[in-house]
Coordinates of C-alpha atoms and ligand atoms in Angstrom, one line a residue:
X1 CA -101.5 28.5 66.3
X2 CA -103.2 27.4 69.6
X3 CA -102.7 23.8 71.2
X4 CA -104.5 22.9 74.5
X5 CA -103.3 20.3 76.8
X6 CA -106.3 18.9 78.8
X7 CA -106.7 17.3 82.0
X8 CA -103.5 16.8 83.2
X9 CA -101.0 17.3 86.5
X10 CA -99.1 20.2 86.5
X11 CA -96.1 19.6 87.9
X12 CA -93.2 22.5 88.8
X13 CA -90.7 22.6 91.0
X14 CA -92.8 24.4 93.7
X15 CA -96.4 23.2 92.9
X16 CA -98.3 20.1 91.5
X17 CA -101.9 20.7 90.6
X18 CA -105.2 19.7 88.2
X19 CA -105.2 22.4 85.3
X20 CA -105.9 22.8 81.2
X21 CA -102.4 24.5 79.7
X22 CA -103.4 27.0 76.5
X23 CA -100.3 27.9 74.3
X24 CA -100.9 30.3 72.0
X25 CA -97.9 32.1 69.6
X26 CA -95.0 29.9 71.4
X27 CA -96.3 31.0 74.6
X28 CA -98.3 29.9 77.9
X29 CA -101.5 31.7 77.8
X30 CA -103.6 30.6 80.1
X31 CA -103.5 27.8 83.1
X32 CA -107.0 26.7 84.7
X33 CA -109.6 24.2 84.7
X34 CA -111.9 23.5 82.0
X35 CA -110.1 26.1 79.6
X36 CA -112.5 27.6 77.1
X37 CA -111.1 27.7 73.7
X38 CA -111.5 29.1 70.2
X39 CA -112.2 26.4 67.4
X40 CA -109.3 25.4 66.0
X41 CA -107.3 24.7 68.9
X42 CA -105.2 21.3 68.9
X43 CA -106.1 19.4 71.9
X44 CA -103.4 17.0 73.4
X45 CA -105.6 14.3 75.9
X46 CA -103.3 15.0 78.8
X47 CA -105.5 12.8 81.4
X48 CA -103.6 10.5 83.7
X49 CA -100.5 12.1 82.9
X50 CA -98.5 14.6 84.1
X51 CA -97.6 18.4 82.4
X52 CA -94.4 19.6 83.0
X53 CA -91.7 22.5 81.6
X54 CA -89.4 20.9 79.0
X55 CA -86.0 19.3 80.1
X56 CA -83.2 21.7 79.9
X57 CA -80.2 19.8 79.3
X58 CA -77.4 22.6 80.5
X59 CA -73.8 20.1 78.9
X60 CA -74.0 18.8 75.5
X61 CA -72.1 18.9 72.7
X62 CA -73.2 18.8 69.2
X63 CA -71.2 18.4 66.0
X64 CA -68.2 19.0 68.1
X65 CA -64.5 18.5 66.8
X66 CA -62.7 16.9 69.3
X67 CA -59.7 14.7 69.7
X68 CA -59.0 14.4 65.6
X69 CA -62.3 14.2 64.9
X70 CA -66.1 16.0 65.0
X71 CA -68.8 14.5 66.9
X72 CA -71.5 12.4 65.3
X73 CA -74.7 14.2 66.5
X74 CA -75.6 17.5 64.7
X75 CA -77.7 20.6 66.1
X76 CA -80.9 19.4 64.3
X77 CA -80.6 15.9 65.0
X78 CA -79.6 16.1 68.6
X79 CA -82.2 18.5 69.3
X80 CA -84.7 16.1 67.7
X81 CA -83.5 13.5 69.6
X82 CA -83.4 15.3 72.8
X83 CA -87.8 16.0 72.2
X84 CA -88.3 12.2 71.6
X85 CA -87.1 12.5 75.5
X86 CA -88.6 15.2 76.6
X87 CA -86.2 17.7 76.5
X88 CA -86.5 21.3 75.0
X89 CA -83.0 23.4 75.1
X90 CA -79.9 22.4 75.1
X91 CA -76.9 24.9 76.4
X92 CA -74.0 23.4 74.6
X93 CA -70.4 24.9 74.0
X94 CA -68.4 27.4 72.4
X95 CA -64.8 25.5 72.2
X96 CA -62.4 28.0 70.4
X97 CA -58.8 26.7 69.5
X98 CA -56.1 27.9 71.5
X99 CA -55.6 31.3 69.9
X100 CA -58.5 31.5 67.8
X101 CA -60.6 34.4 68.0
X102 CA -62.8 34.0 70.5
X103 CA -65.4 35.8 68.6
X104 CA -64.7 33.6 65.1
X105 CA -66.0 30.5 66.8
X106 CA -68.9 31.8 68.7
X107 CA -70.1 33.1 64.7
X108 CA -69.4 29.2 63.9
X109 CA -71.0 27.5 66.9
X110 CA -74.2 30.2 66.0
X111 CA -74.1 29.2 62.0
X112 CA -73.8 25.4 62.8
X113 CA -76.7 25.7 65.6
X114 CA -79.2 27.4 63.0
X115 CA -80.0 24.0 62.2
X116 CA -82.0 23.2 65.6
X117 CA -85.2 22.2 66.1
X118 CA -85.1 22.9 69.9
X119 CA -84.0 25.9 71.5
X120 CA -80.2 26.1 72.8
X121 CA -77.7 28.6 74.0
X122 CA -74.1 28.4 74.4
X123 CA -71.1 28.5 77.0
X124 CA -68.2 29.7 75.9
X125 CA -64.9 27.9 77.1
X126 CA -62.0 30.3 77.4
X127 CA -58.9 28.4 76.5
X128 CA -56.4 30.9 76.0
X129 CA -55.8 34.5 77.5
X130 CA -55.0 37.7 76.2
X131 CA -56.4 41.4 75.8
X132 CA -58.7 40.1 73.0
X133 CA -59.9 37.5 74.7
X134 CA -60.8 40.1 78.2
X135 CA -62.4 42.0 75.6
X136 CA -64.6 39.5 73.7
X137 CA -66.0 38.3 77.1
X138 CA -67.2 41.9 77.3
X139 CA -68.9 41.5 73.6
X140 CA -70.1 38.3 74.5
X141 CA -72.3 38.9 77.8
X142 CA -73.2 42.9 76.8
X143 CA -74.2 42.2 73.3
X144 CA -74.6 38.0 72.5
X145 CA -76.4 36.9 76.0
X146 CA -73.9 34.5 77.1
X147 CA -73.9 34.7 80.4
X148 CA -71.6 31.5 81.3
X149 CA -67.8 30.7 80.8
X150 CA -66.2 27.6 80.6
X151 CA -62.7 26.2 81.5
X152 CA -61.5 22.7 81.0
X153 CA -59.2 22.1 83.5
X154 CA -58.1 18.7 81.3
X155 CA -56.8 18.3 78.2
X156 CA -53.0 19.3 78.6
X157 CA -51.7 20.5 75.3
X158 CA -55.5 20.9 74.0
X159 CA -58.0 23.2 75.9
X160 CA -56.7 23.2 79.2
X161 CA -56.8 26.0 80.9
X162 CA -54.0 26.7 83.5
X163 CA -54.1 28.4 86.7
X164 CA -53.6 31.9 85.3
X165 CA -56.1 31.7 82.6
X166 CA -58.7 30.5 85.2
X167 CA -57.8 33.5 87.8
X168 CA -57.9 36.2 84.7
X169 CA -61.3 34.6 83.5
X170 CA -62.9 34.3 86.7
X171 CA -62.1 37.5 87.8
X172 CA -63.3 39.1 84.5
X173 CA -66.4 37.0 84.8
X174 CA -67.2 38.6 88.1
X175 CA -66.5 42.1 86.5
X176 CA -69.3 40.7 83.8
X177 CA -71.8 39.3 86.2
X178 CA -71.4 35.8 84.3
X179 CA -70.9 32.4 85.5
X180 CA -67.3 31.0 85.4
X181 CA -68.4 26.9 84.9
X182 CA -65.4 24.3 85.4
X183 CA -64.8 20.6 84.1
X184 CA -62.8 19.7 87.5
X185 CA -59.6 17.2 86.4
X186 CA -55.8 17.9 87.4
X187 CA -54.6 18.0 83.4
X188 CA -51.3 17.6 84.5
X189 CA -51.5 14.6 86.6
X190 CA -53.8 12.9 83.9
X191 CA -51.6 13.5 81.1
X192 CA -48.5 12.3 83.6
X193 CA -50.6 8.9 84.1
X194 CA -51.6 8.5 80.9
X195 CA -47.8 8.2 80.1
X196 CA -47.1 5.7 82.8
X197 CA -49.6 3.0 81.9
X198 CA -49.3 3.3 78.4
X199 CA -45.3 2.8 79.4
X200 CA -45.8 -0.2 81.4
X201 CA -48.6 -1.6 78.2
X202 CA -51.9 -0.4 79.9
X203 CA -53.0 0.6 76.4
X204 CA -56.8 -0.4 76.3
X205 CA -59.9 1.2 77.7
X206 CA -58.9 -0.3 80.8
X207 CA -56.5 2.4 81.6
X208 CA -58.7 5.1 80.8
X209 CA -60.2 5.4 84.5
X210 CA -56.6 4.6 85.8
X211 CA -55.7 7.6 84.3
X212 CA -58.0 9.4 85.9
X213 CA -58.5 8.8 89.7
X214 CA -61.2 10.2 91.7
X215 CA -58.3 12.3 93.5
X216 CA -57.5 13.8 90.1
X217 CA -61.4 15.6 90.7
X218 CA -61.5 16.5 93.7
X219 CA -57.9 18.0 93.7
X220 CA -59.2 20.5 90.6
X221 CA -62.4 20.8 92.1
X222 CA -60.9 22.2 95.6
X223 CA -58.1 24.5 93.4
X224 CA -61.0 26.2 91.0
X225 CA -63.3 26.5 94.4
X226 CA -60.3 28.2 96.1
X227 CA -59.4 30.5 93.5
X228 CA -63.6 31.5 93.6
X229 CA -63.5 31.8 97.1
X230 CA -60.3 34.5 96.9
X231 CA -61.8 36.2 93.9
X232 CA -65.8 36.1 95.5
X233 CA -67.2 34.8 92.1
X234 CA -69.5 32.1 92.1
X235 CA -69.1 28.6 90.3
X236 CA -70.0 26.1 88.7
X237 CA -69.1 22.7 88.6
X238 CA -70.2 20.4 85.6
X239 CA -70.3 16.6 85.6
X240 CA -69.4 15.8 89.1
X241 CA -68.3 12.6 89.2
X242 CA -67.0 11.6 92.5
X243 CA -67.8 11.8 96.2
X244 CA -63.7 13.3 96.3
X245 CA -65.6 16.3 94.2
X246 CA -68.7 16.4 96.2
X247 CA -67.2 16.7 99.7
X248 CA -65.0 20.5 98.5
X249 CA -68.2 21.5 96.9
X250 CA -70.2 20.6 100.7
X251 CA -67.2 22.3 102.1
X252 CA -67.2 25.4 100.4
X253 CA -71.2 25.6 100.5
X254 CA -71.0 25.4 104.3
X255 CA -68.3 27.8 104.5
X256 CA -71.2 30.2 103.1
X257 CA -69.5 30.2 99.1
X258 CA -72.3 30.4 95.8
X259 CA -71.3 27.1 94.3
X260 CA -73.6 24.6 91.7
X261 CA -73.0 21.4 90.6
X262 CA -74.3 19.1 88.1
X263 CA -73.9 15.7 87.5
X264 CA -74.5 13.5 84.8
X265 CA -77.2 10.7 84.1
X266 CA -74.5 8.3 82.8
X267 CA -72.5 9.0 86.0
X268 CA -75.8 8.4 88.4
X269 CA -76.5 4.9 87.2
X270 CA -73.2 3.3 85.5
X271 CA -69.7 2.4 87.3
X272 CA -66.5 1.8 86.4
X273 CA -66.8 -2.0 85.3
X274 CA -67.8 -1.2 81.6
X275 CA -64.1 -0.3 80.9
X276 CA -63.5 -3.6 81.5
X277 CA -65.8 -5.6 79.4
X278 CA -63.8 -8.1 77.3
X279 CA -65.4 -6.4 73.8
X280 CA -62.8 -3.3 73.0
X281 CA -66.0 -1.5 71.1
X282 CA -68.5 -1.7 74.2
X283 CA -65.2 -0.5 76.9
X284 CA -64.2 2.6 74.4
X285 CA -68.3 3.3 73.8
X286 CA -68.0 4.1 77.1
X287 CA -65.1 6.3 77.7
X288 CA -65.8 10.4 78.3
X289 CA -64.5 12.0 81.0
X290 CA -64.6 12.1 84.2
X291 CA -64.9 8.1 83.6
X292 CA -67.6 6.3 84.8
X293 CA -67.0 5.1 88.4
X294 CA -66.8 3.1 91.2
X295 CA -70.6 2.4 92.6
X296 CA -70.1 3.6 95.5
X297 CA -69.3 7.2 93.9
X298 CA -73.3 7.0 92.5
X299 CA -75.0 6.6 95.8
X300 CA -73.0 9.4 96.8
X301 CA -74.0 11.5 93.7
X302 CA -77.7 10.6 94.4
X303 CA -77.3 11.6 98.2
X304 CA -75.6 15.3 96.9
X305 CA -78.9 15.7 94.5
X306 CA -81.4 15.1 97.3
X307 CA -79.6 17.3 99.7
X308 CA -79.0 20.1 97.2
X309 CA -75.4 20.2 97.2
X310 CA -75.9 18.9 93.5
X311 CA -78.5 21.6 91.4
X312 CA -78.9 20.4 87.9
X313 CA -78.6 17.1 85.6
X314 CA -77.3 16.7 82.1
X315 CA -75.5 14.4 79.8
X316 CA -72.7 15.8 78.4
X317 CA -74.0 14.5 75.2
X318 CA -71.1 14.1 72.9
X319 CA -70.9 11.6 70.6
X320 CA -68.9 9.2 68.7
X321 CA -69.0 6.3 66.7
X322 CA -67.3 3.1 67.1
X323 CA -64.9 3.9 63.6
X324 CA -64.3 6.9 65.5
X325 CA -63.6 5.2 69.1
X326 CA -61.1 3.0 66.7
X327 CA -58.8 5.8 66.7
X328 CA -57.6 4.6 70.0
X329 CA -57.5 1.3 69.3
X330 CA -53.4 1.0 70.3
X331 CA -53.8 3.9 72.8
X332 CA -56.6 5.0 74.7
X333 CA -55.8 8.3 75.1
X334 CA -56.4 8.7 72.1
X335 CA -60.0 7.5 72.0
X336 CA -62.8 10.4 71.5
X337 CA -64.4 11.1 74.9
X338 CA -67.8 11.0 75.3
X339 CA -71.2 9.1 75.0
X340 CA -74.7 10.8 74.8
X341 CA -77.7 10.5 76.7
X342 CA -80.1 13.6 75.5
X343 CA -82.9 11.4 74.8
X344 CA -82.6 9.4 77.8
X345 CA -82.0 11.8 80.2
X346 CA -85.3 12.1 81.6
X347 CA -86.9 8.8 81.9
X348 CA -83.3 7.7 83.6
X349 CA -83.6 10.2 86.2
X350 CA -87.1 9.5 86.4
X351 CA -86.8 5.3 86.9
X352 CA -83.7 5.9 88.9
X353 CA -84.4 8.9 91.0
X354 CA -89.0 9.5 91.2
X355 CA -89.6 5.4 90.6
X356 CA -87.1 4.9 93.5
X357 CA -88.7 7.6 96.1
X358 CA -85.1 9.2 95.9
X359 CA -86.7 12.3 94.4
X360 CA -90.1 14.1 94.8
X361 CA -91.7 15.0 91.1
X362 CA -91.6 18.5 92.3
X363 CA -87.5 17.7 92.4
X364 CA -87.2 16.2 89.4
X365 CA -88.7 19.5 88.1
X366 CA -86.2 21.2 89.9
X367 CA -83.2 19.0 88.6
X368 CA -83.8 18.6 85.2
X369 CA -85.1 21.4 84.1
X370 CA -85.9 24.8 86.7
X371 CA -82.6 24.2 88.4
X372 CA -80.4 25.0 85.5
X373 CA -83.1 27.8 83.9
X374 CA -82.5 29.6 87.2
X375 CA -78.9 29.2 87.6
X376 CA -78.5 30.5 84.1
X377 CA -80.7 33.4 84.0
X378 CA -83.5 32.1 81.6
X379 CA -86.6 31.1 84.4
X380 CA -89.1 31.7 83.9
X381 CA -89.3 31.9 80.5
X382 CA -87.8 28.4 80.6
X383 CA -87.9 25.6 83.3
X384 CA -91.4 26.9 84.4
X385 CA -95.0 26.3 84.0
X386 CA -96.8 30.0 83.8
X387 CA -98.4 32.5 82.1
X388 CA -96.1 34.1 79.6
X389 CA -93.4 31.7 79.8
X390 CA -92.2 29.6 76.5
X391 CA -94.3 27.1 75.8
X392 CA -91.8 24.5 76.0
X393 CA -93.6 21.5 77.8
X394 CA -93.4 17.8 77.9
X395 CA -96.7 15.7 78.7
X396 CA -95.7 13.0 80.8
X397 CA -96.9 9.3 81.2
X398 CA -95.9 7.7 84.3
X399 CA -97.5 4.4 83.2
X400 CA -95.8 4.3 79.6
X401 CA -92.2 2.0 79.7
X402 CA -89.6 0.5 77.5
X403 CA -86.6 -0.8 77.3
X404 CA -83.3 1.9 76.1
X405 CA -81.8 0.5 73.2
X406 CA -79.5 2.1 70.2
X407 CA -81.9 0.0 68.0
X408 CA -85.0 2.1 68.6
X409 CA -83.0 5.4 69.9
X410 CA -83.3 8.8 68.0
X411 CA -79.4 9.5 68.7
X412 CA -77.3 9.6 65.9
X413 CA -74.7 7.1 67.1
X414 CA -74.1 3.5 67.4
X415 CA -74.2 2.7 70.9
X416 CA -76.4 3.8 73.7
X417 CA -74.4 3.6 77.4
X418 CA -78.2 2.9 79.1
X419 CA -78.7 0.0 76.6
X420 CA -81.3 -2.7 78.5
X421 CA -82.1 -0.6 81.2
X422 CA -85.9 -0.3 81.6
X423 CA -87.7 2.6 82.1
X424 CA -91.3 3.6 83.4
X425 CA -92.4 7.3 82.5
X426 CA -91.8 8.7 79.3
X427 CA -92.8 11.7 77.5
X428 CA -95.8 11.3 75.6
X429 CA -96.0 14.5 73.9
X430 CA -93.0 17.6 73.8
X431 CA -94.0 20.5 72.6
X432 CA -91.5 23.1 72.0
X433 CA -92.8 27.0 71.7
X434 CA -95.7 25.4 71.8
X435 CA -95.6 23.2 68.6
X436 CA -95.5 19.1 69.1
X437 CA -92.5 18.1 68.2
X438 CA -93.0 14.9 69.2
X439 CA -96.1 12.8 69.7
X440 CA -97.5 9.3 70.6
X441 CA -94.0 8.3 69.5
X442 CA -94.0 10.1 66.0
X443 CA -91.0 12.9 66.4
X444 CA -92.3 15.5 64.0
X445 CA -88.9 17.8 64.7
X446 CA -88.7 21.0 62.4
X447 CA -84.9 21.8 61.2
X448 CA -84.6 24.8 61.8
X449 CA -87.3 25.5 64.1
X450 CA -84.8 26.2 67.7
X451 CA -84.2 29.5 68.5
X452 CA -80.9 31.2 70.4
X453 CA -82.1 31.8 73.5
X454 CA -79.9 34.8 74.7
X455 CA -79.1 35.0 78.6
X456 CA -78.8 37.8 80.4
X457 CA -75.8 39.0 82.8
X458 CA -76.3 38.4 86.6
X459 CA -76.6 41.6 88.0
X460 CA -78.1 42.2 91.6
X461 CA -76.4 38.9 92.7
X462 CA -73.1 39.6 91.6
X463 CA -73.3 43.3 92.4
X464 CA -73.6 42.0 96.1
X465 CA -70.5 39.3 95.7
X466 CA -68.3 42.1 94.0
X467 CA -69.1 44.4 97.1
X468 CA -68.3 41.7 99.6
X469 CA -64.7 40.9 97.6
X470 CA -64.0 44.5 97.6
X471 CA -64.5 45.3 101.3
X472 CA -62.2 42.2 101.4
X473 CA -59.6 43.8 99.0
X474 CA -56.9 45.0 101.7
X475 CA -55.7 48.8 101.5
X476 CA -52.1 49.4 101.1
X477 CA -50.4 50.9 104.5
X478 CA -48.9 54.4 103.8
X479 CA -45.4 55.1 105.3
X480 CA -43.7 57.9 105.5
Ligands
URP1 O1 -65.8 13.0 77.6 C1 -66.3 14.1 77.5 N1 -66.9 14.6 78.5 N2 -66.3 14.8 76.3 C2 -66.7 16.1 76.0 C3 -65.8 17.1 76.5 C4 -66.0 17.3 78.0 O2 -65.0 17.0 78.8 O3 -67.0 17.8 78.5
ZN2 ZN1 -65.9 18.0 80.5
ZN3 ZN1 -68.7 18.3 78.2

């Protein structure tokens, strides 16, 4: 099945040029002008608009149970809803129970994901530690192509992962050549706050960001940096949410250490003032973690995305219903964190970030989707626009606008956190492996249709790293 996009821009991280796309068999075939093709081919009018790879969205999390309950947004329809955006993977997460078999839920996360109609891979968060656990990380990068691990430095008595697990993890990681990632809050001093302002009757959404203060980030962002820097693996941050966090991972690039980060749509164009909207529902719609924040925190964010101390954007897509927020309503550390944003992703960063001037198209490439396809080992069969890659591509009108709403989202929840905002440049067409998921505003998603895209170990990279640690490693002195 051949489909021909005609007459548009190509635009890639490196390059932006006039050229006819042929997909053939889920791949990119051919790239030139004027394209000869056989009869039969679908043509998509691509004139006046721009051709780009599909938006990899590296944090979401479908169907996930969390917090006493399981996340509205399934692996088909989160994928579908993703391509009404323009997006075409997703790397979501493995989250195995404290002592569950590692290996157990990676076969659930894989039987839950069948379901896709986008592509998607997986971290896998390491919550616990023990020999089975060292072992399974060796199963999962040699024979599953997970090439990223995932702590959660929050959520005492949950998934948090203390200091020991993250120092056995990351060094095992670096043994693996895979990526240790990080969600960057002090647990300890969150749960400790938590306590104290639900003590002194702080018990709405309100105390949600009180319980979680900017210092809380950039304390757990410095600590997992450190213990990279002693170990010499490389890391990577998700959802940066502060400038506190920023500033260690400036610091630590400087000082010549391999460190990512990734920020969030949500946290780029909303502060802190929605958890204090005098409607319960809308405040607990919007409480995830890291909170939204103060404003000046997003100009901050915006500046680290330019300048390349910030790689990738994502949403963290994780969602919940208000019946489901409810479950906080006396407490609100008890309220499901998260919001989602798949959908939106790309025409937010697009308004906010190419509409603005703050981002070339070539960067917007870059940070939503080449960025996280190189950092995680799949570019360029993903994140890039050439011969032989996936034909994964979304057809972009730079003219086309709207306003976000939940009433005319795809998402499968009841509130959207970009509600009202409007939006120039949206995705006319996404094609995923080459077949239009999503057209002229008529999502055509397949259940069923994603595939597991494996990814392989670092190697070269981290052979390098694990050299430089070990001519670090000191010998012991002999005495006599
Ligand atoms: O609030 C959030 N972000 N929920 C999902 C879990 C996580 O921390 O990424
Ligand atoms: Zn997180
Ligand atoms: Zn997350």
């Amino acid at each position: 099945m051949s489909t021909l996009i005609r007459g548009g821009t190509v635009i890639t991280a490196e390059q932006t040029y006039r050229a006819d796309v042929l997909c053939d068999d889920g791949k990119i075939v051919a790239i030139g002008e004027n394209l000869e093709v056989p009869t039969g081919t679908e043509i998509v009018d691509a004139g006046g608009q721009y051709v780009m790879p599909g938006g990899i969205d590296p944090h979401t999390h479908m169907q996930l149970p969390f917090m006493g309950t399981v996340a509205s947004e399934d692996f088909y329809t989160g994928t579908a809803a993703a391509m009404a955006g323009g997006t075409t993977s997703i790397i979501d997460f493995v989250i195995p129970d404290p002592q569950q078999n590692i290996m157990d839920a990676y076969r659930a996360w894989r039987g839950w994901a069948e379901k896709s109609a986008a592509d998607y891979g997986f971290h896998v968060a390491i919550t616990w530690w023990d020999e089975s656990v060292d072992a399974d990380m060796g199963t999962l990068v040699r024979e599953e192509g997970i090439n990223s691990f995932k702590h959660f430095m929050a959520y005492k008595g949950a998934i948090m992962a203390d200091d020991e697990i993250l120092y056995n993890s990351f060094t095992r990681s670096l043994g693996l050549g895979a990526m240790p990632t990080v969600h960057a809050e002090n647990g300890e001093l969150v749960f400790q706050l938590q306590k104290k302002l639900i003590n002194e009757g702080i018990t709405g959404p309100e105390g949600h960001p009180l319980s979680r203060p900017p210092a809380a980030e950039g304390e757990a962002a410095n600590r997992a940096l450190r213990l990279a820097e002693v170990i010499g693996v490389p890391l990577y941050i998700v959802h940066v949410s502060t400038n506190d966090a920023l500033e260690e991972i400036k610091r630590a690039r400087a000082a010549g250490q391999r460190v990512y980060g990734e920020v969030l749509a949500g946290h780029l164009t909303i502060d802190d003032s929605v958890y204090r909207h005098p409607d319960w529902d809308v405040a607990a719609a919007h409480v995830m973690s890291p909170p939204f924040r103060a404003k000046h925190h997003q100009e901050a964010l915006w500046k680290g995305l330019q300048g390349g101390s910030l790689h990738t954007t994502a949403t963290d897509h994780c969602c919940f219903c208000a019946d489901q927020k409810a479950m906080g309503r006396d407490d609100f550390s008890q309220i499901p964190n998260g919001t989602a944003g798949v959908e939106d992703r790309m025409a937010v960063l697009w308004e906010h970030g190419v509409n603005t001037g703050r981002l070339t198209m070539n960067e917007f490439v870059a940070a939503t989707s080449a960025n996280a396809a190189k950092i995680f080992n799949i570019y360029p069969q993903k994140g890039s626009v050439s011969i032989g890659a996936d034909a994964d591509l979304v057809v972009w009108d730079p003219n086309a606008s709207k306003t976000i709403s939940v009433k005319t989202h795809h998402q499968n929840v009841d509130y959207n956190i970009f509600e009202g905002m409007e939006v120039t440049g949206l995705a006319s067409h996404t094609l995923s492996r080459g077949v239009l998921g999503w057209k002229d505003g008529d999502l055509r998603a397949v259940k069923g249709a994603g595939k597991y895209v494996k990814r392989p170990a670092f190697s070269a990279a981290f052979d390098a790293l694990a050299k430089q640690s070990a001519q670090h490693t000191p010998k012991a002195v002999k005495r006599s």
